[in-house]
Amino acid sequence: MADSGVVETLLQRIEKADDGVDSLNVAASLGVDHQVIVGAVKSLQALGDIISADLRSSKHWELTVEGSEIAEQGSHEARVFSSIPLEGLAQSELMVENIEDQVREKLLQVQKGNFSQLDEKEKNELKKRKLLSEVTVKSYWITKGSSFSTTITKQETELTPEMIATGSWKEKKFKPYNFEAMGVAPDCGHLHPLMKVRTQFRQIFLEMGFTEMPTNNFIESSFWNFDSLFQPQQHPARDQHDTFFLSDPALAHEFPQDYLERVKKVHSEGGFGSQGYKYDWKIEEAQKNILRTHTTAVSARMLYKLAQQKFTPVKYFSIDRVFRNETLDATHLAEFHQIEGVVADYGLTLGDLMGILHQFFTKLGITKLRFKPAYNPYTEPSMEVFSYHEGLKKWVEVGNSGVFRPEMLLPMGLPEDVSVIAWGLSLERPTMIKYGINNIRELVGHKVNLQMVYDGPICRLDS
Amino acid sequence: MPTVGIKRDLLFKALGRTYTDEEFDELCFEFGLELDEITSEKEIVSREQGDTKASDASDVILYKIDVPANRYDLLCLEGLVRGLQVFKNKLEAPRYRRISPVNGDPQKLIITKETAAVRPFAVAAVLRNITFTQERYDSFIELQEKLHQNICRKRSLVAIGTHDLDTISGPFTYTAKPPGDISFKPLNQTKEYTATELMSLYKTDSHLRHYLHIIEDKPVYPIIYDSNGIVLSMPPIINGDHSKITLQTKNVFIECTATDLTKAKIVLDMMVTMFSEYCSQPFTKEKLSGEFINRKVGINESTEKIAQLLTRMCLLSRATGVGDEIEVEIPPTRSDVIHACDIMEDAAIAYGFNNITRTTPRAYTVANQFPLNKLTELLRQDLAAAGFTEALNFALCSEEDIADKLGKKISETRAAHISNPKTAEFQVARTTLLPGLLKTIAANRKMPLPLKLFEVSDVVLKDETKDVGARNSRRFCAVYYNKSPGFEVIHGLLDRTMQLLEVKSARGEGYIVDSTFFPGRCAEIIVRGKTVGRLGVLHPDVINRFELTMPCSAMEIDIEPFL
């Protein structure tokens, strides 16, 4: 708050003046620094419409340090002249007897504020000699405001319990709020964006009547991950280059024996209407423990379990981590989350698969879908799901789907006329698109950008 | 998924018409292919080696087409064009016949018992009266290479050798000999080498060195001779120079040696059917019902119409007139057809996936959440409401992260170990969530203090009682990182967690010493008489090893006992 004395004096000056006062003049006449008057103007402005103040700027000339020295002691030339002793110099060599120190005269004029006494050329000349400098001064032109008064009441900053109790708030004036400024950030925690998206996908599956599968087993045997899905033992996905194998515990030691025999037979000899792959199926390959490469390993366990009971239709889903021993880049990590949906019922068709995918993606806000024939060792037919991306103006792949092969289902003991349709997609990709993240490392893992987590909006997939 | 590069104009010439890029992309999509990239040799060289090298390269437009991994018959121009032409009804599905040579008996390849020790199978065929052009020759070599890389599993399962039959004479012998006893002039070399010399010669060959390991440590190496003792090839490494094929070659002898006989037959079928109308394999015929296809796809077409659909996919089919029976001929090119469902898929593709009416499964089901995940979801919401921010860390990490850095021995951790990690980041599955949270803090040191982080996720522990010898354990871990340790903050979070889980506080908490924590500043958390986790102030050495500078307190509990 500015000195109340200055504020009062200023108000009195304004009252007397008809068309307003200049803050510089007020400062000069009061003999105070201009900044003091500026402070008084600002505090009056904050009180409402007591005064109105227009910012204006004017230019004036000031002496530099060297200029001030000359104004005081005379120009260098004059000083040279005056320091020459008479006896040290031949009279005849001195052209003039006396000099007129014009530089000093001009600088003295400027010092007094009589800028107009000098023409532009003279001022520029002195400026070049670094004796003068041009200074822009900002000042206020102050006039009365709509609620002008020479007496000011102090404004309250906040409502207090006392004011409410006594009713004094009715008489008080309150200082206006600055609604442009940001508020104080709440002291709170935040959920991770990928987990927020996971919650939404869970919600969608639950809305559609899908039951969640227990996927809390990252370590899986090759048997459940590959063999049970009719994925041959020489398949490239079973290579060291693509899959993480375990050295400890290296082997799985328990399998449903009857089922294992049927799986072995369908691979090596065929059966269930299939010619099989006709190769030497080895238990040693099936025993190898790995980090599961897809959650479909859990789907296989669930379908096998289902086949051991009297069949009823089921819808299953899961969203969990899977692992690939792949080369890493901006969009690929060694582990990611797979979203999977599975439906088992009598007489399901390819039309049913596309229908349910349409319903699923509609819930994500994606309605334009088309399907491309694809290859997958454990589904036949297999379809890649494409959606039209309005931003990119092209069709982009959004998921994979298919009908599980009879060579996978029949050895489990499922009835012959039961079909199982399934689809899958990654959780990371829709999340990166949703939150505009280009590098997957900023999203998943310890290199996460916590500011991004703090600032993340809520997740509504369909808007 | 293999990618085939094909010259656009050559492709259009073979297809008998030109397409715009969009039209061709659409055709690929319907047929189950993907036009991956439109480029030129010049563009490829310029991208890989810079513009200066590219100035001499050809700027003929190339289509890069992604082919499904099981369709070996589409890996070359010839097969691709045939598939598309039949699909568009422009060509009839080809039928393949075996013919005998005009004069004399068929060629013979005699396999000796010595090969059992190294590469036991071999099949062979002859392509007669072929006329190569530069393009056909290139395509022939290219197909061979594509097969080697895909179905042949980099020559380990099958290796292909092709020879000019007119430079050699049968019968041929496939045998195996100690490397020192083999000597011949290999392809594109000027002098003879023994097999042992060859192995060291090719150690530095950028292409061949990848195949040496297949036979390198075997006592005998596979070798094929003609009746005059001329070496045809030493599979799976190199052919002899003597019998190499050229543009002038008229008759091609193709041999496939293998460790998998089924695959060897497929590969040989591909080589001959793609480049000849003559083939040694008879047709297989399958019968199935039109109703089966209608029921599985969800369409309602006549038996005749379904037969037409299949014929468009190179599966020559006809309605037999007996009910809705359809007889389908499976050509040797279609090794992927092993079950009626494979034929059903082709009918669906020919019908057009996107023309099938979309329906909804009628099954009534009630949804259930997995109880552990339900608890996790509910807990996470309230932990965030308690002011902690959720982190999400990898399930895989280095041994150091879960042992040395925490002041533990790896043998104490019950960790599952990975045998083939590409880097140290993937040596083990994590046994605790703490290192991940500490690394998250280290990567976010520029953020304002305090940092309050949590994670609810799975760790993996060895467990003899499980079929795979390990199990997941769902953990909740939280850390507080600030200028003071803030043990009371973590303790308060534990109290809040127990409140959320409806566990009342009770006596019986005993303090223990844990090397991860500062001496005297660590407690075990005991719920209903069982230890579920720990909390405390981290040991300064641990803080240092994770490249942190401030005091830090932490808690980690197993949440499965609260189900």
PDB file of C-alpha atoms in Angstrom, chain A residues 188-192 194-195 198-199 202 206 209-212 214 216-221 230 234 236 239-241 243-249 252-254 272-275 277-279 289 291 301 313 315 321 323 325-326 328 333-335 345 348-352 354-356 358-359 369-375 380-384 386 405-407 419 444-446 448 450-451 453-454, chain B residues 1 26 29-34 68-70 153 157 260 262-263 286 295-298 337-342 344-345 348-349 353-354 356-361 363 365-370 372-374 377 380-381 384 387-396 415-420 422 426 430 436 439-440 443-444 447 451 453-455 457-458 460 462 464 466-470 472 474:
ATOM      1  CA  CYS A 188      -3.835 -34.987  -4.515  1.00  0.00           C
ATOM      2  CA  GLY A 189      -2.654 -38.245  -6.008  1.00  0.00           C
ATOM      3  CA  HIS A 190      -3.184 -39.420  -9.581  1.00  0.00           C
ATOM      4  CA  LEU A 191      -3.921 -42.646 -11.371  1.00  0.00           C
ATOM      5  CA  HIS A 192      -1.663 -43.752 -14.224  1.00  0.00           C
ATOM      6  CA  LEU A 194      -2.629 -46.617 -18.932  1.00  0.00           C
ATOM      7  CA  MET A 195      -4.457 -47.916 -15.870  1.00  0.00           C
ATOM      8  CA  ARG A 198      -7.566 -50.315 -18.551  1.00  0.00           C
ATOM      9  CA  THR A 199     -10.393 -49.462 -16.154  1.00  0.00           C
ATOM     10  CA  ARG A 202     -12.803 -53.558 -18.115  1.00  0.00           C
ATOM     11  CA  LEU A 206     -18.438 -55.966 -17.939  1.00  0.00           C
ATOM     12  CA  GLY A 209     -21.583 -59.449 -19.941  1.00  0.00           C
ATOM     13  CA  PHE A 210     -17.999 -60.770 -20.139  1.00  0.00           C
ATOM     14  CA  THR A 211     -16.420 -62.493 -17.126  1.00  0.00           C
ATOM     15  CA  GLU A 212     -12.834 -61.668 -16.188  1.00  0.00           C
ATOM     16  CA  PRO A 214      -7.551 -64.999 -13.842  1.00  0.00           C
ATOM     17  CA  ASN A 216      -2.131 -63.556 -12.742  1.00  0.00           C
ATOM     18  CA  ASN A 217       0.415 -66.082 -14.038  1.00  0.00           C
ATOM     19  CA  PHE A 218       3.163 -64.454 -16.087  1.00  0.00           C
ATOM     20  CA  ILE A 219       5.171 -67.668 -16.270  1.00  0.00           C
ATOM     21  CA  GLU A 220       3.564 -70.261 -18.494  1.00  0.00           C
ATOM     22  CA  SER A 221       4.609 -73.561 -20.025  1.00  0.00           C
ATOM     23  CA  PHE A 230      -2.052 -75.917 -32.225  1.00  0.00           C
ATOM     24  CA  GLN A 234       9.086 -75.210 -35.116  1.00  0.00           C
ATOM     25  CA  PRO A 236       9.163 -68.890 -35.445  1.00  0.00           C
ATOM     26  CA  ASP A 239      12.293 -69.052 -31.259  1.00  0.00           C
ATOM     27  CA  GLN A 240      14.792 -67.692 -28.764  1.00  0.00           C
ATOM     28  CA  HIS A 241      14.580 -64.449 -30.716  1.00  0.00           C
ATOM     29  CA  THR A 243      10.176 -65.493 -26.645  1.00  0.00           C
ATOM     30  CA  PHE A 244      11.727 -65.239 -23.171  1.00  0.00           C
ATOM     31  CA  PHE A 245      12.594 -68.720 -21.917  1.00  0.00           C
ATOM     32  CA  LEU A 246      13.291 -69.438 -18.257  1.00  0.00           C
ATOM     33  CA  SER A 247      16.432 -71.041 -16.850  1.00  0.00           C
ATOM     34  CA  ASP A 248      14.921 -71.338 -13.373  1.00  0.00           C
ATOM     35  CA  PRO A 249      12.271 -72.772 -13.078  1.00  0.00           C
ATOM     36  CA  ALA A 252       6.837 -77.289 -16.134  1.00  0.00           C
ATOM     37  CA  HIS A 253       6.168 -80.669 -14.561  1.00  0.00           C
ATOM     38  CA  GLU A 254       2.420 -81.159 -14.447  1.00  0.00           C
ATOM     39  CA  PHE A 272     -10.446 -84.406 -35.395  1.00  0.00           C
ATOM     40  CA  GLY A 273     -10.850 -83.913 -39.150  1.00  0.00           C
ATOM     41  CA  SER A 274      -7.330 -82.555 -39.540  1.00  0.00           C
ATOM     42  CA  GLN A 275      -4.223 -83.808 -41.300  1.00  0.00           C
ATOM     43  CA  TYR A 277       1.401 -80.938 -39.078  1.00  0.00           C
ATOM     44  CA  LYS A 278       2.989 -84.390 -39.350  1.00  0.00           C
ATOM     45  CA  TYR A 279       6.141 -83.846 -37.367  1.00  0.00           C
ATOM     46  CA  ASN A 289       8.764 -72.568 -19.283  1.00  0.00           C
ATOM     47  CA  LEU A 291       7.090 -65.698 -20.025  1.00  0.00           C
ATOM     48  CA  ARG A 301      -6.618 -73.057 -19.770  1.00  0.00           C
ATOM     49  CA  PRO A 313     -22.102 -70.653 -23.236  1.00  0.00           C
ATOM     50  CA  LYS A 315     -18.013 -64.876 -22.552  1.00  0.00           C
ATOM     51  CA  ARG A 321       0.801 -58.219 -19.347  1.00  0.00           C
ATOM     52  CA  PHE A 323       6.142 -60.560 -22.967  1.00  0.00           C
ATOM     53  CA  ASN A 325      11.887 -60.897 -26.571  1.00  0.00           C
ATOM     54  CA  GLU A 326      11.813 -58.302 -29.327  1.00  0.00           C
ATOM     55  CA  LEU A 328      12.759 -52.304 -28.679  1.00  0.00           C
ATOM     56  CA  LEU A 333       8.619 -52.729 -25.426  1.00  0.00           C
ATOM     57  CA  ALA A 334       9.519 -56.209 -24.211  1.00  0.00           C
ATOM     58  CA  GLU A 335       6.252 -56.277 -22.285  1.00  0.00           C
ATOM     59  CA  ASP A 345     -21.294 -71.071 -27.801  1.00  0.00           C
ATOM     60  CA  LEU A 348     -21.283 -69.132 -33.623  1.00  0.00           C
ATOM     61  CA  THR A 349     -20.588 -67.731 -37.102  1.00  0.00           C
ATOM     62  CA  LEU A 350     -18.081 -65.380 -38.634  1.00  0.00           C
ATOM     63  CA  GLY A 351     -20.988 -62.911 -38.809  1.00  0.00           C
ATOM     64  CA  ASP A 352     -21.316 -63.196 -35.011  1.00  0.00           C
ATOM     65  CA  MET A 354     -17.893 -59.290 -36.759  1.00  0.00           C
ATOM     66  CA  GLY A 355     -21.134 -58.299 -35.025  1.00  0.00           C
ATOM     67  CA  ILE A 356     -19.682 -58.461 -31.534  1.00  0.00           C
ATOM     68  CA  HIS A 358     -18.801 -53.929 -34.061  1.00  0.00           C
ATOM     69  CA  GLN A 359     -20.531 -53.602 -30.676  1.00  0.00           C
ATOM     70  CA  LEU A 369     -14.912 -51.113 -39.317  1.00  0.00           C
ATOM     71  CA  ARG A 370     -13.756 -53.434 -42.033  1.00  0.00           C
ATOM     72  CA  PHE A 371     -12.063 -56.804 -41.958  1.00  0.00           C
ATOM     73  CA  LYS A 372      -9.050 -58.187 -43.814  1.00  0.00           C
ATOM     74  CA  PRO A 373      -8.202 -61.863 -44.213  1.00  0.00           C
ATOM     75  CA  ALA A 374      -5.092 -62.716 -42.197  1.00  0.00           C
ATOM     76  CA  TYR A 375      -3.107 -65.673 -40.919  1.00  0.00           C
ATOM     77  CA  GLU A 380      -9.243 -70.034 -38.936  1.00  0.00           C
ATOM     78  CA  PRO A 381     -10.670 -67.872 -40.330  1.00  0.00           C
ATOM     79  CA  SER A 382      -8.475 -65.049 -39.051  1.00  0.00           C
ATOM     80  CA  MET A 383      -9.380 -61.420 -39.563  1.00  0.00           C
ATOM     81  CA  GLU A 384      -7.477 -58.222 -38.962  1.00  0.00           C
ATOM     82  CA  PHE A 386      -9.306 -52.028 -39.438  1.00  0.00           C
ATOM     83  CA  ARG A 405      -9.298 -73.937 -34.913  1.00  0.00           C
ATOM     84  CA  PRO A 406     -11.015 -77.294 -34.296  1.00  0.00           C
ATOM     85  CA  GLU A 407      -7.519 -78.761 -33.736  1.00  0.00           C
ATOM     86  CA  SER A 419     -17.452 -72.552 -31.859  1.00  0.00           C
ATOM     87  CA  VAL A 444       5.268 -47.260 -19.334  1.00  0.00           C
ATOM     88  CA  GLY A 445       8.204 -48.015 -17.053  1.00  0.00           C
ATOM     89  CA  HIS A 446      10.332 -45.948 -14.720  1.00  0.00           C
ATOM     90  CA  VAL A 448       7.562 -42.163 -17.162  1.00  0.00           C
ATOM     91  CA  LEU A 450       5.290 -37.806 -13.905  1.00  0.00           C
ATOM     92  CA  GLN A 451       4.131 -34.361 -15.024  1.00  0.00           C
ATOM     93  CA  VAL A 453       0.599 -38.381 -15.090  1.00  0.00           C
ATOM     94  CA  TYR A 454      -0.219 -35.330 -12.915  1.00  0.00           C
TER      95      TYR A 454
ATOM     96  CA  MET B   1       4.910 -61.808 -42.101  1.00  0.00           C
ATOM     97  CA  GLU B  26      -8.181 -52.552 -52.257  1.00  0.00           C
ATOM     98  CA  PHE B  29      -7.069 -56.099 -48.794  1.00  0.00           C
ATOM     99  CA  GLU B  30      -9.936 -58.268 -50.086  1.00  0.00           C
ATOM    100  CA  PHE B  31      -7.567 -61.137 -50.845  1.00  0.00           C
ATOM    101  CA  GLY B  32      -5.813 -60.907 -47.466  1.00  0.00           C
ATOM    102  CA  LEU B  33      -2.599 -59.211 -48.580  1.00  0.00           C
ATOM    103  CA  GLU B  34      -1.281 -55.819 -47.668  1.00  0.00           C
ATOM    104  CA  PRO B  68       0.495 -64.179 -44.738  1.00  0.00           C
ATOM    105  CA  ALA B  69       3.113 -66.479 -43.180  1.00  0.00           C
ATOM    106  CA  ASN B  70       1.366 -69.714 -44.243  1.00  0.00           C
ATOM    107  CA  ARG B 153      13.674 -71.634 -40.860  1.00  0.00           C
ATOM    108  CA  LEU B 157      14.666 -77.351 -41.510  1.00  0.00           C
ATOM    109  CA  ASP B 260      11.637 -82.261 -41.467  1.00  0.00           C
ATOM    110  CA  THR B 262       6.770 -82.687 -44.427  1.00  0.00           C
ATOM    111  CA  LYS B 263       8.373 -79.283 -44.852  1.00  0.00           C
ATOM    112  CA  GLU B 286     -11.699 -83.390 -50.068  1.00  0.00           C
ATOM    113  CA  ARG B 295     -23.272 -72.447 -40.957  1.00  0.00           C
ATOM    114  CA  LYS B 296     -19.703 -71.522 -40.040  1.00  0.00           C
ATOM    115  CA  VAL B 297     -19.520 -68.306 -42.045  1.00  0.00           C
ATOM    116  CA  GLY B 298     -23.073 -67.158 -41.330  1.00  0.00           C
ATOM    117  CA  VAL B 337      -5.166 -76.489 -46.181  1.00  0.00           C
ATOM    118  CA  ILE B 338      -5.174 -79.172 -43.502  1.00  0.00           C
ATOM    119  CA  HIS B 339      -8.756 -79.046 -42.221  1.00  0.00           C
ATOM    120  CA  ALA B 340     -12.245 -78.298 -43.549  1.00  0.00           C
ATOM    121  CA  CYS B 341     -12.082 -74.979 -41.669  1.00  0.00           C
ATOM    122  CA  ASP B 342      -9.251 -73.856 -43.986  1.00  0.00           C
ATOM    123  CA  MET B 344     -14.340 -72.595 -45.124  1.00  0.00           C
ATOM    124  CA  GLU B 345     -12.066 -69.573 -44.698  1.00  0.00           C
ATOM    125  CA  ALA B 348     -15.549 -66.583 -46.687  1.00  0.00           C
ATOM    126  CA  ILE B 349     -12.702 -64.593 -48.305  1.00  0.00           C
ATOM    127  CA  PHE B 353     -15.662 -60.705 -45.207  1.00  0.00           C
ATOM    128  CA  ASN B 354     -17.220 -57.289 -45.458  1.00  0.00           C
ATOM    129  CA  ILE B 356     -21.208 -60.985 -44.470  1.00  0.00           C
ATOM    130  CA  THR B 357     -24.177 -59.774 -42.398  1.00  0.00           C
ATOM    131  CA  ARG B 358     -23.031 -58.842 -38.877  1.00  0.00           C
ATOM    132  CA  THR B 359     -25.051 -60.589 -36.194  1.00  0.00           C
ATOM    133  CA  THR B 360     -24.929 -60.737 -32.401  1.00  0.00           C
ATOM    134  CA  PRO B 361     -24.310 -63.911 -30.402  1.00  0.00           C
ATOM    135  CA  ALA B 363     -25.882 -66.270 -25.380  1.00  0.00           C
ATOM    136  CA  THR B 365     -24.203 -64.481 -19.664  1.00  0.00           C
ATOM    137  CA  VAL B 366     -23.668 -62.729 -16.344  1.00  0.00           C
ATOM    138  CA  ALA B 367     -20.357 -60.893 -15.976  1.00  0.00           C
ATOM    139  CA  ASN B 368     -18.082 -61.472 -12.999  1.00  0.00           C
ATOM    140  CA  GLN B 369     -14.945 -59.630 -12.068  1.00  0.00           C
ATOM    141  CA  PHE B 370     -11.859 -61.586 -11.024  1.00  0.00           C
ATOM    142  CA  LEU B 372      -8.231 -60.008  -6.999  1.00  0.00           C
ATOM    143  CA  ASN B 373      -8.593 -57.483  -9.823  1.00  0.00           C
ATOM    144  CA  LYS B 374     -11.756 -56.074  -8.258  1.00  0.00           C
ATOM    145  CA  GLU B 377      -9.253 -51.539  -8.793  1.00  0.00           C
ATOM    146  CA  ARG B 380      -6.040 -48.017  -6.386  1.00  0.00           C
ATOM    147  CA  GLN B 381      -8.811 -45.408  -6.474  1.00  0.00           C
ATOM    148  CA  ALA B 384      -4.801 -41.982  -5.302  1.00  0.00           C
ATOM    149  CA  GLY B 387      -2.534 -38.296  -2.231  1.00  0.00           C
ATOM    150  CA  PHE B 388      -0.253 -40.892  -3.834  1.00  0.00           C
ATOM    151  CA  THR B 389       0.421 -41.064  -7.570  1.00  0.00           C
ATOM    152  CA  GLU B 390       0.337 -44.338  -9.449  1.00  0.00           C
ATOM    153  CA  ALA B 391       3.450 -45.612 -11.231  1.00  0.00           C
ATOM    154  CA  LEU B 392       3.592 -48.483 -13.706  1.00  0.00           C
ATOM    155  CA  ASN B 393       6.846 -50.406 -13.921  1.00  0.00           C
ATOM    156  CA  PHE B 394       8.161 -53.374 -15.865  1.00  0.00           C
ATOM    157  CA  ALA B 395       7.702 -56.896 -14.541  1.00  0.00           C
ATOM    158  CA  LEU B 396      11.197 -57.718 -15.807  1.00  0.00           C
ATOM    159  CA  ALA B 415      13.366 -64.995  -8.357  1.00  0.00           C
ATOM    160  CA  ALA B 416      12.543 -66.660 -11.677  1.00  0.00           C
ATOM    161  CA  HIS B 417      15.488 -66.309 -14.100  1.00  0.00           C
ATOM    162  CA  ILE B 418      15.326 -65.736 -17.839  1.00  0.00           C
ATOM    163  CA  SER B 419      17.720 -67.830 -19.928  1.00  0.00           C
ATOM    164  CA  ASN B 420      17.936 -65.687 -23.074  1.00  0.00           C
ATOM    165  CA  LYS B 422      19.026 -59.632 -24.897  1.00  0.00           C
ATOM    166  CA  PHE B 426      15.458 -58.592 -18.624  1.00  0.00           C
ATOM    167  CA  ARG B 430      10.784 -58.769 -10.305  1.00  0.00           C
ATOM    168  CA  GLY B 436      10.710 -49.907  -9.934  1.00  0.00           C
ATOM    169  CA  LYS B 439      13.894 -45.918 -10.452  1.00  0.00           C
ATOM    170  CA  THR B 440      10.784 -43.886 -11.267  1.00  0.00           C
ATOM    171  CA  ALA B 443      14.075 -40.542 -13.507  1.00  0.00           C
ATOM    172  CA  ASN B 444      11.870 -37.739 -12.152  1.00  0.00           C
ATOM    173  CA  MET B 447       9.841 -32.806 -10.123  1.00  0.00           C
ATOM    174  CA  LEU B 451       7.285 -37.416  -4.403  1.00  0.00           C
ATOM    175  CA  LEU B 453       4.266 -42.851  -5.467  1.00  0.00           C
ATOM    176  CA  PHE B 454       2.498 -46.192  -5.354  1.00  0.00           C
ATOM    177  CA  GLU B 455       1.987 -49.245  -7.532  1.00  0.00           C
ATOM    178  CA  SER B 457       0.832 -54.941  -9.462  1.00  0.00           C
ATOM    179  CA  ASP B 458       2.192 -58.478  -9.706  1.00  0.00           C
ATOM    180  CA  VAL B 460       6.739 -63.377  -9.583  1.00  0.00           C
ATOM    181  CA  LYS B 462       9.261 -69.457  -7.495  1.00  0.00           C
ATOM    182  CA  GLU B 464       7.224 -75.644  -6.191  1.00  0.00           C
ATOM    183  CA  LYS B 466       2.529 -74.772  -9.043  1.00  0.00           C
ATOM    184  CA  ASP B 467       2.564 -76.703 -12.352  1.00  0.00           C
ATOM    185  CA  VAL B 468       5.106 -74.285 -13.830  1.00  0.00           C
ATOM    186  CA  GLY B 469       7.101 -73.903 -10.595  1.00  0.00           C
ATOM    187  CA  ALA B 470       6.298 -70.213 -10.082  1.00  0.00           C
ATOM    188  CA  ASN B 472       2.411 -64.296  -9.302  1.00  0.00           C
ATOM    189  CA  ARG B 474      -0.186 -59.152  -6.071  1.00  0.00           C
TER     190      ARG B 474
END
